[in-house]
XYZ file of C-alpha atoms in Angstrom:
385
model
C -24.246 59.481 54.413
C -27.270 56.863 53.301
C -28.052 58.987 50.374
C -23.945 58.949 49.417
C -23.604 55.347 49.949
C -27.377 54.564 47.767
C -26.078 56.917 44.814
C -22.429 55.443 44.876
C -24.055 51.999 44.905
C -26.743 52.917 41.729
C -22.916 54.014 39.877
C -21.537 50.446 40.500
C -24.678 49.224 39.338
C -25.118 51.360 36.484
C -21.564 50.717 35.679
C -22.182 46.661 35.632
C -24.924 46.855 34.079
C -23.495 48.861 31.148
C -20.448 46.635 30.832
C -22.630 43.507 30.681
C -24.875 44.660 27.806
C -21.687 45.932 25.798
C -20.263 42.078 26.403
C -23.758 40.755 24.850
C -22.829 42.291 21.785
C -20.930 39.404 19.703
C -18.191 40.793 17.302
C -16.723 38.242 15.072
C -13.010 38.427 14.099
C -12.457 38.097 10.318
C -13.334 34.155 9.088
C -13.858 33.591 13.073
C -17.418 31.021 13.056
C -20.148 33.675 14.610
C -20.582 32.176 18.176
C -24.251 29.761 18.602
C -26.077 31.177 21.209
C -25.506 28.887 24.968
C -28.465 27.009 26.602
C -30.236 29.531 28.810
C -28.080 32.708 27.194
C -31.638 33.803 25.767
C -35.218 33.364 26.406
C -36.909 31.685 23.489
C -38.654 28.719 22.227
C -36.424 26.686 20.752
C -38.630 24.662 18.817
C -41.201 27.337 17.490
C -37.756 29.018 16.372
C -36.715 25.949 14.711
C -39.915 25.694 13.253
C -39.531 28.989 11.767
C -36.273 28.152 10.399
C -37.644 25.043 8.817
C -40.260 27.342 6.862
C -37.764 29.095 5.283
C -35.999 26.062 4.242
C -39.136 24.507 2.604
C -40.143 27.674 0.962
C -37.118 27.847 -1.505
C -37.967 30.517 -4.188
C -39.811 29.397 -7.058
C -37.567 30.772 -10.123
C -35.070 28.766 -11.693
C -31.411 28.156 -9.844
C -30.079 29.696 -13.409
C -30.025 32.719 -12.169
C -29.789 34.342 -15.582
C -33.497 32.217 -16.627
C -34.482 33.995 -13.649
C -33.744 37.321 -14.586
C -34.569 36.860 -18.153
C -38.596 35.397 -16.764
C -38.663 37.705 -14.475
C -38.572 40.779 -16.020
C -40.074 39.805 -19.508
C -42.350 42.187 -20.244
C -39.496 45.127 -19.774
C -38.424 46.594 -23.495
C -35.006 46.372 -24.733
C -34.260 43.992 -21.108
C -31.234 42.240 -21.734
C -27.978 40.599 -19.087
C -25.426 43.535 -18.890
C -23.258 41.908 -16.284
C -21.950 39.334 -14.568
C -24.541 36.525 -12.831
C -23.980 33.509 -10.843
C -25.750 30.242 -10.387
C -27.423 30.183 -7.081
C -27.502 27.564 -4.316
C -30.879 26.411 -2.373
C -32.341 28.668 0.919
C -30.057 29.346 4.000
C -30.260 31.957 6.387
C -29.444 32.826 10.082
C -31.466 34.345 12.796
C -29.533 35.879 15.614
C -29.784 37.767 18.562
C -27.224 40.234 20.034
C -24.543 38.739 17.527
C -24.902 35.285 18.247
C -26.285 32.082 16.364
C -29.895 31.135 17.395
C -30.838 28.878 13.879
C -29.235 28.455 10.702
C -29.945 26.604 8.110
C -28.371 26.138 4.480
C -24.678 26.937 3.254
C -24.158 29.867 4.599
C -20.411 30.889 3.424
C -21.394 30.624 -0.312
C -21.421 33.797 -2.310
C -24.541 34.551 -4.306
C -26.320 37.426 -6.031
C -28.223 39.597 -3.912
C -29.892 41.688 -6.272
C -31.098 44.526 -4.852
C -30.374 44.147 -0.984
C -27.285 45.670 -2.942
C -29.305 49.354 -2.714
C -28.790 49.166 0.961
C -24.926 49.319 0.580
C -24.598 51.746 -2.020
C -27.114 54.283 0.035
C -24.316 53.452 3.054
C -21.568 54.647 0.564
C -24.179 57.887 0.211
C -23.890 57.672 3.942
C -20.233 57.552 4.562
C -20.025 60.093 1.858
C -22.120 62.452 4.061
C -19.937 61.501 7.418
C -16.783 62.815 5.449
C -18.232 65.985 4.227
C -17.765 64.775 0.424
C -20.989 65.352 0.426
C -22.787 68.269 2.760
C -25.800 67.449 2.828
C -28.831 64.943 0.897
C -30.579 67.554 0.248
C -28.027 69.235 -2.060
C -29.026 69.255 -5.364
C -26.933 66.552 -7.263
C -26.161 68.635 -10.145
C -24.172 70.953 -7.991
C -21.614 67.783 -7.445
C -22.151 66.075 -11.195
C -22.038 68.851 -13.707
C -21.220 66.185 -16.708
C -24.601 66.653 -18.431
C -26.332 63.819 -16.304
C -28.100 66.292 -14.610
C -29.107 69.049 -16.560
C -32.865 70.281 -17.939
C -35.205 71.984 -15.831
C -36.288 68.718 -14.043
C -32.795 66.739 -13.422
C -31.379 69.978 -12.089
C -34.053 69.859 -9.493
C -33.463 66.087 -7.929
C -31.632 65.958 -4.416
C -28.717 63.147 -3.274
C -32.183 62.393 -0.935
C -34.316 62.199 -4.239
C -31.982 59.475 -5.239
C -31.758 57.546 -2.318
C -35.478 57.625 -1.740
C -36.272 56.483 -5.342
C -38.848 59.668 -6.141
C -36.507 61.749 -8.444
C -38.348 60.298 -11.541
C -34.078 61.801 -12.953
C -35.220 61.213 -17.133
C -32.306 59.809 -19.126
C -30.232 56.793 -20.035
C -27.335 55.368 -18.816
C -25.231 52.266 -20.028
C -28.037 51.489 -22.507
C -30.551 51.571 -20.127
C -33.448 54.210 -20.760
C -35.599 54.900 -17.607
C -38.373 54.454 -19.089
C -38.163 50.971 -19.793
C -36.707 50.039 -17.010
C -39.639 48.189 -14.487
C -42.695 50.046 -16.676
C -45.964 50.676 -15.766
C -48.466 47.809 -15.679
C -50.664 49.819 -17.660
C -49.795 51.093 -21.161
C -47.473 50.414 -23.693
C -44.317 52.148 -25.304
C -45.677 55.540 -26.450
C -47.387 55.756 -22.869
C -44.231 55.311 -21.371
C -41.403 57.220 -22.892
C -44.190 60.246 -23.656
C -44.983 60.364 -20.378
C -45.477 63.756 -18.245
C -42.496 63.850 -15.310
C -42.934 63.509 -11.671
C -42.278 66.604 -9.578
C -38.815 64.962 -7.397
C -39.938 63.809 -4.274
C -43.789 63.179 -4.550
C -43.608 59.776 -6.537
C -41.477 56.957 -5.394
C -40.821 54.265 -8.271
C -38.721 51.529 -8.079
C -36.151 52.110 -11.092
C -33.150 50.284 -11.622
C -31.534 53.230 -14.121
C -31.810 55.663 -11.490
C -30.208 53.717 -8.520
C -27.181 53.384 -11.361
C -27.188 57.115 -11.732
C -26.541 57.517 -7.590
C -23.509 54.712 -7.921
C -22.392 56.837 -11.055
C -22.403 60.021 -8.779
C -21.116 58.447 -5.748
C -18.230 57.102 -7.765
C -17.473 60.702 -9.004
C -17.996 62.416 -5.714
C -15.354 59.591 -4.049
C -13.207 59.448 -7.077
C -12.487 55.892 -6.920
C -14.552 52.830 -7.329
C -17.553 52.415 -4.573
C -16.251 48.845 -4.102
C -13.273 49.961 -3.285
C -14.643 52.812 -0.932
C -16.812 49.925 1.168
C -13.770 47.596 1.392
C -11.820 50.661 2.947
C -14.649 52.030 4.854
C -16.512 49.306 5.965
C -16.621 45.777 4.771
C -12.829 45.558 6.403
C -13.390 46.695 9.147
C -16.431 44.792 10.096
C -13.731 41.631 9.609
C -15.967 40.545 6.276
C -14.069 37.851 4.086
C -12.468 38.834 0.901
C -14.920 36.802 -0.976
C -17.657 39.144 -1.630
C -17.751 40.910 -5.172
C -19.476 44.337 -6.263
C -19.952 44.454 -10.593
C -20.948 46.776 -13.046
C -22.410 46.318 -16.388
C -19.884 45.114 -18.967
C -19.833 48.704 -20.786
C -19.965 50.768 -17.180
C -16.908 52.917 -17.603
C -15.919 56.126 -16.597
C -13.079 57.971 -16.866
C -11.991 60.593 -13.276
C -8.663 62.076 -12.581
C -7.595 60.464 -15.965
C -7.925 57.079 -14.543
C -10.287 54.649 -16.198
C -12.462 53.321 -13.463
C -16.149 50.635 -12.906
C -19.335 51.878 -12.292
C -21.431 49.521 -10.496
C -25.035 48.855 -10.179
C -27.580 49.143 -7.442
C -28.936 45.533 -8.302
C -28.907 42.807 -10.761
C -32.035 42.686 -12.505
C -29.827 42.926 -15.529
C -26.812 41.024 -13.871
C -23.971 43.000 -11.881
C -24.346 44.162 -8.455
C -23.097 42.514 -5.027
C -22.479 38.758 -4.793
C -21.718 38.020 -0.939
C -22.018 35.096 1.840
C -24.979 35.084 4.304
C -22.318 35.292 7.337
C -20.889 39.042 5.301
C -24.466 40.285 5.194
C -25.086 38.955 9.056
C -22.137 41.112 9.906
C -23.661 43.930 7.587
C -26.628 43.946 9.534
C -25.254 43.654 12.756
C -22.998 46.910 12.042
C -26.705 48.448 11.620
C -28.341 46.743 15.093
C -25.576 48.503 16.679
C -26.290 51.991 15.331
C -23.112 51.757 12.845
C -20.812 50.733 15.562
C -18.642 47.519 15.522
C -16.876 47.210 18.793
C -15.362 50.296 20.157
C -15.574 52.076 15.938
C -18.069 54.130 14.955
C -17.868 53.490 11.146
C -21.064 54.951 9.794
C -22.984 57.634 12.103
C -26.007 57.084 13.946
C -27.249 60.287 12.497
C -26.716 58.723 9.186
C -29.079 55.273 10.200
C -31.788 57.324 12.034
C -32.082 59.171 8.475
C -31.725 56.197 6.236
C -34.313 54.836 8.276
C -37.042 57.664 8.260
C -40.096 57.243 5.806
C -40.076 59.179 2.483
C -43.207 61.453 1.838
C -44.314 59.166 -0.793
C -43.793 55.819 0.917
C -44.400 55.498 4.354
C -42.272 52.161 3.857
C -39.010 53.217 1.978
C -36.605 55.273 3.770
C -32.833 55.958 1.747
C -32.767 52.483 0.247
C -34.030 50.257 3.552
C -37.535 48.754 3.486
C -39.404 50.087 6.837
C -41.951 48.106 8.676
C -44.561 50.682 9.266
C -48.177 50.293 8.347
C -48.098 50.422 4.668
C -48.378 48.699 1.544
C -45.350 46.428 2.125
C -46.480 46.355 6.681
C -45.856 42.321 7.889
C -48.647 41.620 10.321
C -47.313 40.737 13.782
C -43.822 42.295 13.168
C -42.798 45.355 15.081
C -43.261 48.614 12.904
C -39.781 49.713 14.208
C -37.990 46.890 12.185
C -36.348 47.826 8.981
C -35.054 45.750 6.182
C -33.117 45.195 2.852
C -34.457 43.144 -0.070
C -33.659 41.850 -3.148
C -35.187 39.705 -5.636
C -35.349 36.034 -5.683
C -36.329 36.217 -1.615
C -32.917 38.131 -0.442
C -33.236 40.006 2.806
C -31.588 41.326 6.058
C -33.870 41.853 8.776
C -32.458 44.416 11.874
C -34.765 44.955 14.897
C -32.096 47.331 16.721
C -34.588 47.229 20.253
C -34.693 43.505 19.982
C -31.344 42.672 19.322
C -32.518 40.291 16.332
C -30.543 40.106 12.594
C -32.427 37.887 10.344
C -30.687 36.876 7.204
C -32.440 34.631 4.644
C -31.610 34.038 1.147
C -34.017 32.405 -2.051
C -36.816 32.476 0.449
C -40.361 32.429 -1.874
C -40.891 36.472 -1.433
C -44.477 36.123 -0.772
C -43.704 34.009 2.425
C -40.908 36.586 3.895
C -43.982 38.302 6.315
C -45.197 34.817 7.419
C -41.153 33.949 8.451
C -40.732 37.136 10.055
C -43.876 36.988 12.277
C -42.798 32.809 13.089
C -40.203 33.843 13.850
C -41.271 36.600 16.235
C -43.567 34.335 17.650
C -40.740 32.305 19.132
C -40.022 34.998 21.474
């Protein structure tokens, strides 16, 4: 009779216990303010957390507020670089650093829509995702060409890349698309134009490089594997039903058309490093990245699987920190010192990223931070706890 009464007791336990933690969890209605944290809700210091948030704010990146001066300085030394899309004048730093869906700092305007460059890469690989979730497609490591049999991915070495070669950024895929040869695109510090176009091609999946082209040749596959525009499939899939605002924008290059089902439709782009790509709020990518602390769950809907985030989130083979389009904290090249290794992020230029730490409960959102600085904030802000 004790043991019955101890083991019905450890259920009504278990069962409060449960229900509290699922209350922690703060979902925000659509253009409902994300709730500030109470006195006492967490443990924290509130002023070595302000002090973090303060960092940030003085750190503002140190490229022009045109964004297209930006773009044009910073990738100077590309051939043939030119704006293809849209761009947007930015506004100064702002950012938000939460815990279990609520408010702990903020600083900045955090409701205006900027570029986001290529934290962008993260949203398109969930598109791969939700793609994989409804069996459009079976599995990453397909073979692409079996899905897109236009051309793009013919020759002995294109025919060879995976859906996870794409994601991971080590299919070296050899072409040009809207203008934009892959060869020029974010070029070798070494060498010049011979050395480049001439050169001998990676065997998919044992080089990772960082390549602008390519990430546009997943979005073009995505869109034909979908059949309808990829902003259109994360409004339906996702940014709805996370209750984002109907502010946020995804472009393609000016000249990014394709034609499926007879229907003229946009192909967008992976970043912005030649304009395009997403332009969204800091509160839209907090609720982004909350979706992703919760294992792709927002309140009682599982909208992208946990299956899918546990892969997303895996180091590649030939970067121990890039997983399908998220930056992962493990003891690498890109490792911050006295962050957790189990953190993963997203990242754009100009000092765009969302931070997720799905065992701490943290989302970190901070936009036109000075990119150098982004490990000391992190770790500051770590500290605090």
């Amino acid at each position: 009779m004790k043991n019955l009464l101890f083991t019905a007791t450890l259920i009504v336990a278990f069962a409060t216990t449960f229900e509290t933690n699922a209350q922690e969890l703060n979902f925000p209605e659509r253009y409902e303010t994300w709730k500030t944290a109470e006195k006492g809700q967490f443990k924290f210091d509130n002023v070595a957390l302000d002090k973090a948030a303060e960092y940030a704010n003085a750190n503002e990146y140190s490229g022009s507020r045109d964004i297209r001066q930006a773009i044009l300085e910073g990738f100077k030394r590309e051939p043939f670089h030119e704006i293809l899309g849209p761009t947007k004048k930015r506004g100064g730093p702002a950012g938000m650093i939460m815990k279990n869906g609520y408010v702990l700092a903020s600083w900045g305007d955090t409701k205006r829509v900027d570029m986001t460059f290529s934290v962008t890469k993260s949203f398109l690989s969930t598109v791969a995702g939700l793609a994989e979730d409804q069996g459009l497609i079976k599995s990453t490591k397909d073979k692409v060409v079996d899905y897109i049999w236009d051309g793009t991915f013919d020759g002995e070495h294109n025919s060879k890349i995976t859906w996870e070669h794409l994601l991971q950024q080590n299919s070296d895929w050899s072409g040009e698309l809207w203008g934009g040869k892959d060869w020029a695109d974010r070029p070798p510090s070494e060498g010049g134009l011979d050395d480049w176009k001439f050169r001998k091609l990676n065997e998919p999946g044992t080089v990772m490089e960082y390549n602008d082209v390519r990430v546009n040749v997943l979005a073009y596959s995505l869109t034909h594997v979908w059949r309808k525009p990829v902003p259109m499939v994360l409004k339906e899939e996702l940014m709805d039903k996370i209750g984002a605002t109907t502010s946020w924008r995804w472009f393609g290059y000016d000249n990014a058309w394709t034609v499926i089902d007879g229907m003229k439709m946009k192909s967008v782009t992976g970043g912005g490093h030649s304009g395009a790509g997403l332009f969204i709020s800091t509160e839209d990518m907090a609720r982004f990245g909350t979706l992703f602390l919760n294992n792709g769950k927002w309140e009682e809907e599982q909208i992208i699987s946990e299956d899918w985030i546990k892969k997303a989130t895996t180091p590649s083979v030939p970067n121990v920190n890039y997983g399908y389009m998220w930056w992962l904290n493990q003891k690498g090249g890109r490792h911050w010192e006295g962050v957790p290794e189990h953190v993963f992020y997203a990242a754009g230029f100009g000092g765009n990223f969302i931070v997720v730490d799905q065992k701490s409960g943290l989302v970190i959102v901070t936009r036109w931070l000075e990119p150098s600085k982004i490990g000391e904030f992190v770790k500051q802000v770590y500290e605090a706890f």
